[in-house]
XYZ file of C-alpha atoms in Angstrom:
344
model
C 0.106 -0.089 0.212
C 2.890 2.256 0.878
C 6.584 2.204 1.497
C 7.675 2.631 5.251
C 10.862 4.473 6.024
C 13.841 2.312 6.581
C 13.870 0.884 9.841
C 17.550 1.417 10.034
C 17.332 5.096 10.020
C 14.270 5.514 11.936
C 13.345 9.061 12.611
C 12.304 9.856 16.238
C 8.873 11.303 17.403
C 10.930 14.029 18.739
C 12.558 14.752 15.291
C 9.203 14.646 13.672
C 7.695 17.156 16.398
C 10.578 19.479 16.000
C 10.022 19.462 12.015
C 6.327 19.940 12.359
C 6.799 22.943 14.723
C 8.691 24.820 11.702
C 6.398 27.093 9.997
C 8.547 26.306 6.688
C 7.747 22.522 6.898
C 4.400 23.110 5.582
C 3.443 23.208 1.596
C 1.676 26.690 2.284
C 2.361 29.954 3.752
C 2.265 29.745 7.553
C 3.487 32.288 9.911
C 3.645 30.506 13.041
C 2.748 26.879 14.463
C 1.088 25.963 17.993
C 1.300 22.642 19.332
C -0.907 20.787 21.552
C 0.244 17.515 23.401
C -2.515 15.040 24.525
C -2.087 11.334 25.730
C -2.614 9.906 22.188
C -1.545 12.564 19.832
C 0.504 15.559 19.114
C -1.641 18.365 17.211
C -0.296 21.199 15.055
C -2.309 24.295 14.612
C -0.729 25.919 11.242
C -2.535 28.747 9.753
C -5.998 27.743 8.587
C -5.398 23.986 9.067
C -4.673 21.245 11.942
C -2.788 18.281 11.584
C -2.612 15.542 14.249
C -0.084 13.057 14.545
C -0.686 9.982 16.403
C 1.844 9.217 19.163
C 3.713 5.574 19.034
C 2.038 4.591 22.540
C 0.144 1.812 23.873
C -2.747 1.858 26.483
C -5.292 -0.739 27.650
C -7.326 -0.419 24.402
C -5.062 0.274 21.437
C -1.475 0.053 20.473
C -0.329 2.753 18.162
C 3.216 1.519 18.257
C 3.557 0.606 14.713
C 2.933 2.693 11.679
C 0.309 0.555 10.177
C -1.624 0.712 13.204
C -1.357 4.840 13.315
C -2.283 4.789 9.540
C -5.544 2.539 10.181
C -6.688 4.656 13.208
C -6.017 7.807 11.138
C -8.124 6.550 8.473
C -10.570 5.552 11.006
C -11.144 8.822 12.614
C -11.519 10.866 9.355
C -14.277 8.046 8.522
C -16.364 8.197 11.383
C -16.082 12.133 12.010
C -17.395 12.629 8.776
C -20.919 12.048 10.180
C -21.115 15.070 12.311
C -18.028 17.259 11.067
C -18.095 16.422 7.357
C -16.470 19.756 6.172
C -13.824 19.828 9.008
C -12.101 16.353 8.338
C -10.004 16.681 5.130
C -8.338 13.456 5.065
C -4.662 11.985 6.169
C -1.545 12.886 4.638
C 1.886 11.333 4.823
C 5.137 12.631 6.560
C 7.879 11.226 4.354
C 11.700 11.021 3.894
C 12.184 12.362 0.321
C 14.773 11.701 -1.715
C 17.149 13.938 -0.312
C 16.901 12.145 2.696
C 14.925 14.859 4.514
C 11.422 15.062 6.131
C 8.838 16.312 4.268
C 5.019 16.746 4.740
C 2.596 15.875 1.933
C 5.315 14.846 -0.287
C 6.653 11.625 -1.737
C 9.114 9.234 -0.293
C 9.457 6.660 2.140
C 6.544 7.004 4.910
C 7.596 8.397 8.284
C 4.131 8.824 9.722
C 0.830 9.767 8.755
C -1.226 12.799 10.080
C -4.971 13.675 9.783
C -5.469 16.698 8.290
C -8.298 18.978 9.346
C -9.654 22.629 8.739
C -8.986 24.786 11.852
C -11.675 26.144 14.072
C -11.125 29.381 15.986
C -11.333 28.613 19.636
C -14.041 31.370 20.065
C -16.303 29.041 18.056
C -16.296 25.931 20.433
C -18.666 25.671 23.180
C -16.106 25.130 25.904
C -14.973 28.735 25.194
C -18.423 30.094 25.313
C -19.016 28.729 28.649
C -15.849 30.127 29.963
C -16.257 33.441 28.632
C -20.037 33.575 29.178
C -20.864 34.348 25.637
C -23.448 31.829 24.389
C -25.617 32.306 21.473
C -28.739 30.271 22.380
C -29.757 30.088 18.777
C -26.532 28.061 18.049
C -27.034 26.120 21.154
C -30.303 24.741 20.058
C -28.896 24.247 16.312
C -25.972 21.848 18.029
C -28.801 20.139 20.136
C -30.717 19.705 17.414
C -28.218 18.272 14.844
C -26.999 15.847 17.900
C -30.736 14.966 18.153
C -30.776 14.001 14.643
C -27.698 12.213 14.682
C -29.067 9.824 17.377
C -32.413 9.218 15.779
C -30.837 8.350 12.431
C -28.183 5.933 14.125
C -29.215 2.279 13.930
C -29.703 0.389 17.106
C -26.770 -1.744 18.247
C -28.211 -5.249 19.147
C -27.275 -6.190 22.943
C -28.499 -8.444 25.456
C -29.623 -7.048 28.851
C -27.133 -9.569 30.583
C -24.017 -8.201 28.072
C -25.195 -4.506 28.233
C -25.600 -4.680 32.238
C -22.321 -6.606 32.420
C -20.528 -3.969 30.362
C -21.890 -1.247 32.470
C -20.570 -3.138 35.634
C -17.306 -4.049 34.466
C -16.588 -0.355 33.474
C -17.776 0.693 36.826
C -15.172 -2.024 38.536
C -12.303 -0.941 36.553
C -12.747 2.977 37.180
C -13.365 2.004 40.927
C -9.876 -0.031 40.953
C -7.958 2.668 39.208
C -9.118 5.459 41.215
C -8.232 3.672 44.526
C -4.464 3.851 43.090
C -2.275 4.913 46.043
C -0.588 7.331 43.682
C -3.799 9.428 43.653
C -4.466 9.703 47.115
C -8.283 10.054 46.450
C -10.907 9.259 49.291
C -11.275 5.534 49.173
C -14.547 5.551 51.220
C -16.281 7.832 48.796
C -14.752 5.956 45.859
C -16.312 2.542 47.364
C -19.683 4.356 48.316
C -20.127 5.593 44.734
C -19.237 2.141 43.051
C -21.489 0.469 45.380
C -24.482 2.882 44.745
C -24.025 2.381 40.873
C -24.182 -1.301 41.188
C -26.996 -1.444 43.558
C -28.758 0.659 40.560
C -27.859 -1.724 37.845
C -29.286 -4.732 39.949
C -32.451 -2.797 41.397
C -33.574 -0.987 38.075
C -32.896 -3.581 35.338
C -36.433 -2.944 34.111
C -35.096 0.611 32.894
C -31.982 -0.929 30.946
C -34.330 -3.527 29.495
C -36.836 -0.677 28.091
C -33.927 1.197 26.718
C -32.568 -1.980 24.678
C -35.934 -2.663 23.625
C -36.759 0.619 22.512
C -33.499 0.635 20.272
C -31.451 3.250 22.391
C -28.248 1.567 22.181
C -26.291 2.850 19.342
C -22.982 3.614 18.024
C -22.656 7.283 19.623
C -20.009 10.124 19.631
C -18.039 8.637 22.516
C -16.431 11.652 23.846
C -18.908 14.353 23.792
C -17.360 17.166 25.720
C -17.878 21.183 25.046
C -14.378 21.321 23.667
C -15.511 19.100 20.886
C -18.475 21.029 20.008
C -18.550 24.000 17.696
C -21.303 26.367 17.685
C -20.791 28.250 14.849
C -20.862 29.600 11.785
C -21.484 26.001 11.154
C -22.552 23.539 13.966
C -20.172 20.586 14.074
C -19.239 17.810 16.550
C -15.322 16.892 16.196
C -13.165 14.427 17.855
C -15.472 11.212 17.761
C -13.614 8.544 19.611
C -12.085 6.472 17.071
C -9.653 3.684 18.754
C -12.726 1.611 20.172
C -16.133 1.349 18.608
C -16.828 -0.509 21.929
C -16.827 2.603 24.107
C -18.782 4.386 21.488
C -21.752 1.910 21.849
C -24.048 3.723 24.652
C -27.544 5.017 25.166
C -27.958 8.701 24.393
C -28.835 9.094 27.930
C -25.366 8.265 28.622
C -23.636 10.477 26.423
C -25.962 13.577 27.154
C -25.341 12.725 31.038
C -21.322 13.016 30.188
C -21.989 16.329 28.470
C -23.696 17.539 31.488
C -21.306 16.877 33.733
C -18.633 18.512 31.711
C -20.734 21.744 31.254
C -21.357 21.555 35.035
C -17.632 21.467 35.577
C -17.475 24.735 33.545
C -19.960 26.462 35.842
C -23.022 25.950 33.433
C -25.482 23.611 34.211
C -28.319 25.143 31.994
C -26.598 23.803 28.677
C -26.757 19.987 29.601
C -30.794 20.664 30.256
C -30.954 22.161 26.888
C -29.322 19.136 25.051
C -31.547 16.687 27.006
C -34.721 18.752 26.482
C -34.027 19.153 22.528
C -33.266 15.347 22.394
C -36.391 14.390 24.120
C -38.770 16.864 21.902
C -36.991 15.729 18.741
C -37.054 11.985 19.573
C -40.199 11.729 21.902
C -37.886 9.622 24.167
C -38.698 10.863 27.773
C -35.416 9.682 29.543
C -36.329 8.870 33.167
C -34.539 10.987 35.764
C -32.904 8.335 37.940
C -31.337 6.803 34.846
C -29.550 10.402 34.156
C -28.309 10.405 37.680
C -27.119 7.212 37.238
C -25.309 8.097 34.221
C -24.017 11.200 35.798
C -22.308 9.445 38.478
C -20.564 7.041 36.116
C -19.522 9.737 33.848
C -18.148 11.747 37.004
C -16.097 8.886 38.100
C -14.637 8.025 34.728
C -13.560 11.890 34.129
C -12.046 11.740 37.649
C -10.011 8.629 36.604
C -8.928 10.152 33.368
C -8.098 13.537 35.076
C -5.873 11.906 37.904
C -3.858 9.812 35.615
C -2.354 12.781 34.306
C 0.157 12.822 37.018
C 1.311 9.467 35.819
C 3.422 11.204 33.103
C 6.686 12.835 34.096
C 5.341 16.137 32.399
C 2.164 16.432 34.776
C 3.443 14.566 37.998
C 4.496 17.657 40.152
C 1.132 19.781 38.945
C -1.523 19.567 41.843
C -4.297 20.893 39.612
C -4.737 17.260 38.347
C -5.761 15.667 41.570
C -7.634 18.782 42.761
C -10.092 18.687 39.777
C -10.258 14.929 40.178
C -11.708 15.515 43.615
C -14.076 18.177 42.383
C -15.586 15.431 40.140
C -15.871 12.946 42.760
C -17.678 15.480 44.605
C -20.134 16.094 41.749
C -20.235 12.085 41.558
C -21.395 12.224 45.278
C -24.151 14.968 44.752
C -25.619 12.973 41.828
C -25.440 9.804 44.383
C -27.553 11.498 46.830
C -30.359 12.083 44.379
C -30.489 8.405 42.998
C -33.173 6.473 44.371
C -32.850 2.696 44.140
């Protein structure tokens, strides 16, 4: 399909990053390049475009240490994001070693890596920015909620059994429980155990709710990572960064995904937005989600986010920054509040 770079002359990730940080590396005029590093990728903001390069890392659910896996994952990211952000995801492009033996972006030669190429969205257009700066356009907000509701309505149900679905939820809850109790995080063990017990008790006592959701075809292939920073409000509404590395993690009830969004908006100081998305979905789909189910999913979401935030300190560049564990504790406090509202 393509020729890989000679393994005897491997280009390191650091060399690739250094190259992509240079404005002269791009096949068009760029005055400056801004980079963002995440657990999984390096993102380069270069003029009106964005290039995302996957890191050669391995986690529990994926292994991107080979060029082939990064190629496949990049293709998948573009494919699944076309549904909610068609005009933003352009495609994937190669980073090559050209005939002069130098790195070249979108050139010809032996492939050193693959990058996802996207149109750049100004930060001010994102929901996260609008919340932080208290400049939300209600019309755009309703347009975004409507687009998401229509996406849910047109998504085909994923066939699952009650045993399989409930088992998946419980397995995820137990995994998060074990991770949150890691001594390195020093998070409150009694609260974590209480939250876990409450979620498990709810699954056992209210299987009727989950059975009705399955029967109604509400388990779908969703976005998977619905957060305010992934929602573009204008000038054209779009949802970016759909979770590409695990379809299994995208399989969920819209009630679960909307609950996650609500938690994230509350963390930014705005509880109104979560209600807007849920209300628009309810009206568009005529799906009256039971409040206890929303509270259950909010607990689960807040615990998940606490874990994802806390694990930052496992990385050398973050280990001495106290903000991550502080934020994890705030998520657990939110989960505790939802837990107090959860009848079983």
